[in-house]
Coordinates of C-alpha atoms in Angstrom, one line a residue:
Chain A
D277 CA 39.5 -29.1 54.3
T278 CA 40.9 -31.2 57.1
G279 CA 44.3 -29.6 57.0
V280 CA 47.8 -31.0 56.7
S281 CA 48.4 -34.0 59.0
Q282 CA 51.7 -35.2 60.3
N283 CA 52.6 -38.3 62.2
P284 CA 54.0 -38.9 64.7
R285 CA 53.8 -35.6 66.6
H286 CA 56.9 -36.6 68.6
K287 CA 59.6 -39.1 68.1
I288 CA 62.5 -40.0 70.4
T289 CA 65.2 -42.2 69.1
K290 CA 68.7 -43.3 69.8
R291 CA 71.6 -42.1 67.7
G292 CA 72.2 -44.4 64.8
Q293 CA 68.6 -45.6 64.5
N294 CA 66.4 -44.9 61.4
V295 CA 63.2 -42.9 61.6
T296 CA 60.4 -42.2 59.2
F297 CA 57.8 -39.4 59.3
R298 CA 54.6 -39.2 57.4
C299 CA 52.7 -36.2 55.9
D300 CA 49.2 -36.2 54.6
P301 CA 48.6 -33.0 52.6
I302 CA 45.3 -31.4 51.9
S303 CA 43.7 -33.7 49.4
E304 CA 43.6 -31.6 46.2
H305 CA 47.0 -30.0 46.8
N306 CA 49.6 -31.0 44.2
R307 CA 52.6 -29.3 45.8
L308 CA 54.3 -30.6 48.9
Y309 CA 57.2 -29.2 50.9
W310 CA 59.3 -30.4 53.8
Y311 CA 61.0 -27.9 56.1
R312 CA 63.1 -28.3 59.2
Q313 CA 63.0 -25.9 62.2
T314 CA 65.5 -25.9 65.0
L315 CA 65.0 -24.2 68.4
G316 CA 64.8 -20.5 68.1
Q317 CA 65.1 -20.4 64.3
G318 CA 62.7 -20.1 61.4
P319 CA 61.9 -23.1 59.2
E320 CA 64.4 -24.0 56.5
F321 CA 63.5 -25.5 53.2
L322 CA 64.4 -29.2 52.7
T323 CA 62.7 -30.5 49.6
Y324 CA 59.8 -30.0 47.2
F325 CA 57.4 -32.3 45.3
Q326 CA 55.1 -31.5 42.5
N327 CA 52.7 -34.5 42.4
E328 CA 55.0 -37.5 42.8
A329 CA 58.1 -35.9 41.3
Q330 CA 60.8 -34.6 43.7
L331 CA 62.0 -31.5 41.9
E332 CA 64.3 -29.8 44.4
K333 CA 66.4 -30.9 47.3
S334 CA 68.3 -28.5 49.6
R335 CA 71.9 -29.0 50.3
L336 CA 70.8 -29.4 53.9
L337 CA 69.4 -32.8 52.9
S338 CA 72.4 -35.1 53.3
D339 CA 72.4 -38.6 51.8
R340 CA 71.0 -40.0 55.0
F341 CA 67.8 -38.2 54.2
S342 CA 65.3 -39.5 51.7
A343 CA 61.8 -38.3 50.9
E344 CA 59.1 -39.9 48.7
R345 CA 55.7 -39.1 47.6
P346 CA 54.3 -42.2 45.9
K347 CA 51.3 -41.5 43.6
G348 CA 51.4 -37.8 44.5
S349 CA 49.5 -38.3 47.7
F350 CA 51.1 -38.6 51.2
S351 CA 54.8 -38.2 51.6
T352 CA 57.4 -39.8 53.9
L353 CA 60.7 -38.4 55.1
E354 CA 63.2 -41.0 56.3
I355 CA 66.4 -40.3 58.2
Q356 CA 68.9 -43.1 58.3
R357 CA 71.6 -43.4 61.0
T358 CA 70.3 -40.5 63.0
E359 CA 72.7 -38.0 64.6
Q360 CA 72.1 -35.7 67.5
G361 CA 72.2 -32.8 65.0
D362 CA 69.1 -34.1 63.4
S363 CA 67.0 -33.2 66.4
A364 CA 64.5 -30.6 65.2
M365 CA 60.9 -30.1 64.2
Y366 CA 60.1 -31.4 60.8
L367 CA 57.3 -29.5 59.1
C368 CA 55.3 -30.5 56.1
A369 CA 53.4 -28.0 53.9
S370 CA 51.1 -28.3 50.9
S371 CA 49.7 -26.0 48.4
L372 CA 47.7 -25.8 45.2
A373 CA 49.6 -24.4 42.3
T374 CA 47.3 -21.5 41.3
S375 CA 49.8 -18.6 41.1
P376 CA 53.4 -17.8 41.7
S377 CA 54.0 -17.8 45.4
E378 CA 50.8 -19.4 46.5
K379 CA 49.9 -19.8 50.1
L380 CA 51.4 -22.7 51.9
F381 CA 49.4 -24.7 54.5
F382 CA 51.6 -26.2 57.2
G383 CA 51.1 -29.2 59.4
S384 CA 51.9 -29.2 63.2
G385 CA 55.1 -30.9 62.6
T386 CA 57.0 -33.9 64.0
Q387 CA 59.4 -33.1 66.8
L388 CA 62.4 -35.4 66.6
S389 CA 64.8 -35.9 69.6
V390 CA 67.9 -37.9 69.0
L391 CA 69.5 -39.1 72.2
Chain B
A153 CA 71.7 -13.9 48.7
Q154 CA 68.2 -13.6 49.9
K155 CA 67.8 -13.0 53.7
V156 CA 65.1 -12.0 56.2
T157 CA 66.0 -10.4 59.5
Q158 CA 63.8 -10.1 62.5
A159 CA 65.9 -8.2 65.0
Q160 CA 63.4 -8.6 67.9
T161 CA 63.8 -12.0 69.5
E162 CA 61.2 -11.5 72.2
I163 CA 58.6 -8.8 72.9
S164 CA 56.5 -8.7 76.1
V165 CA 53.5 -6.4 76.3
V166 CA 50.5 -6.0 78.5
E167 CA 47.1 -6.7 77.0
K168 CA 45.6 -3.8 75.0
E169 CA 49.0 -2.4 74.1
D170 CA 49.9 -1.9 70.5
V171 CA 52.9 -3.8 69.3
T172 CA 55.0 -3.7 66.1
L173 CA 57.1 -6.5 64.8
D174 CA 59.9 -5.6 62.5
C175 CA 61.0 -7.4 59.4
V176 CA 63.8 -6.4 57.0
Y177 CA 64.6 -8.4 53.9
E178 CA 67.3 -8.6 51.3
T179 CA 66.8 -9.7 47.7
R180 CA 68.1 -8.9 44.3
D181 CA 64.9 -9.9 42.6
T182 CA 62.6 -7.3 41.3
T183 CA 59.5 -9.5 41.7
Y184 CA 59.1 -11.1 45.0
Y185 CA 56.6 -11.9 47.7
L186 CA 56.6 -11.4 51.4
F187 CA 54.6 -13.3 54.0
W188 CA 53.8 -13.3 57.7
Y189 CA 53.0 -16.5 59.5
K190 CA 52.0 -17.1 63.2
Q191 CA 53.2 -20.1 65.1
P192 CA 51.2 -20.8 68.3
P193 CA 52.3 -23.3 70.9
S194 CA 50.6 -26.1 68.9
G195 CA 53.4 -25.7 66.3
E196 CA 51.3 -25.2 63.2
L197 CA 52.3 -22.2 61.1
V198 CA 49.2 -20.1 60.3
F199 CA 49.2 -17.9 57.2
L200 CA 48.5 -14.2 58.0
I201 CA 49.3 -12.2 54.8
R202 CA 51.0 -12.3 51.5
R203 CA 52.2 -9.1 49.7
N204 CA 53.9 -8.8 46.3
S205 CA 56.7 -6.4 45.6
F206 CA 54.6 -4.2 43.3
D207 CA 51.9 -3.5 45.9
E208 CA 53.1 -1.0 48.5
Q209 CA 49.7 -0.2 49.9
N210 CA 49.4 -0.8 53.6
E211 CA 46.9 -3.4 54.6
I212 CA 44.6 -3.7 57.6
S213 CA 42.7 -6.7 58.7
G214 CA 40.9 -6.2 61.9
R215 CA 43.5 -5.6 64.7
Y216 CA 46.3 -6.5 62.3
S217 CA 48.0 -4.1 59.9
W218 CA 51.1 -4.3 57.7
N219 CA 53.4 -1.6 56.5
F220 CA 55.4 -2.4 53.4
Q221 CA 58.2 0.0 52.5
K222 CA 60.3 -1.0 49.5
S223 CA 62.7 2.0 50.0
T224 CA 63.8 0.5 53.3
S225 CA 63.2 -3.2 52.4
S226 CA 60.9 -3.5 55.4
F227 CA 57.6 -5.3 56.0
N228 CA 56.5 -4.5 59.5
F229 CA 53.5 -6.0 61.3
T230 CA 51.4 -4.1 63.9
I231 CA 48.9 -5.6 66.3
T232 CA 46.6 -3.0 67.8
A233 CA 45.0 -3.6 71.2
S234 CA 46.9 -6.9 71.7
Q235 CA 45.2 -9.8 73.4
V236 CA 46.5 -12.8 75.2
V237 CA 45.5 -15.0 72.3
D238 CA 48.0 -13.1 70.1
S239 CA 50.9 -14.8 72.1
A240 CA 52.9 -16.8 69.6
V241 CA 56.0 -16.7 67.5
Y242 CA 55.6 -14.6 64.4
F243 CA 57.7 -15.2 61.3
C244 CA 58.3 -13.0 58.3
A245 CA 59.2 -14.8 55.1
L246 CA 60.4 -14.0 51.6
S247 CA 59.6 -16.2 48.7
E248 CA 62.3 -17.5 46.5
L249 CA 60.5 -18.8 43.4
G250 CA 61.8 -22.2 42.4
T251 CA 62.9 -22.6 38.8
F252 CA 60.8 -25.7 38.0
S253 CA 57.3 -25.9 36.6
G254 CA 56.6 -22.2 36.4
G255 CA 57.9 -21.3 39.8
Y256 CA 57.0 -22.8 43.1
N257 CA 57.1 -21.2 46.5
K258 CA 60.3 -21.8 48.5
L259 CA 60.1 -19.6 51.6
I260 CA 63.0 -18.1 53.4
F261 CA 62.1 -17.4 56.9
G262 CA 63.4 -15.0 59.5
A263 CA 64.3 -16.3 63.0
G264 CA 61.0 -15.2 64.3
T265 CA 59.8 -12.9 67.1
R266 CA 58.2 -14.4 70.2
L267 CA 55.4 -12.2 71.4
A268 CA 54.1 -12.6 74.9
V269 CA 50.9 -10.7 75.8
H270 CA 50.2 -10.6 79.5
P271 CA 46.8 -10.0 81.1

């Protein structure tokens, strides 16, 4: 169990640029989640994948955001035309669907700063 | 709507003091789950405990204990004899079970309590 891995750890970009983050979940986990955490707040749900299918997207996820999980393995989160309000920590979590409300394992996150 | 409130933004204690972190939740569901996570400076959220709504027994794990009271919708967390390594942000969370595929785990987090333990 090598844990959930996220890259990069930090990303600084200029407003209007596109950015992409990657999440590698724990290998046998079929569920993958993206959360966003702003300073002084708890994480907020963004989207959920079961294997390769994206089954739910939060209304927080505007049309500038897109997430994929090809082949049900790693996942990417892309933000197009970044805005200063996108600055946040983006957290990925994975889990194995063994029961309702299973334990989520989180990565260390990607800290995005939009200048 | 589902909501989690952690009224204590920051707590500062001296090592070996006991400290209690408060968590109050709102939900209309009869079946739900509550969690506590720890977020050290490295950023990774570390799972501490999960409790379902039908189990009101208090739980103790080493220096950690949890008090679940359904009557007051609270799920408080106590650290006994705190240590410097306990310094972190602690989050209480409520699960909102997703509607697809038998229910997946969408967590609703409180704003967190930053605990600073000084030597």
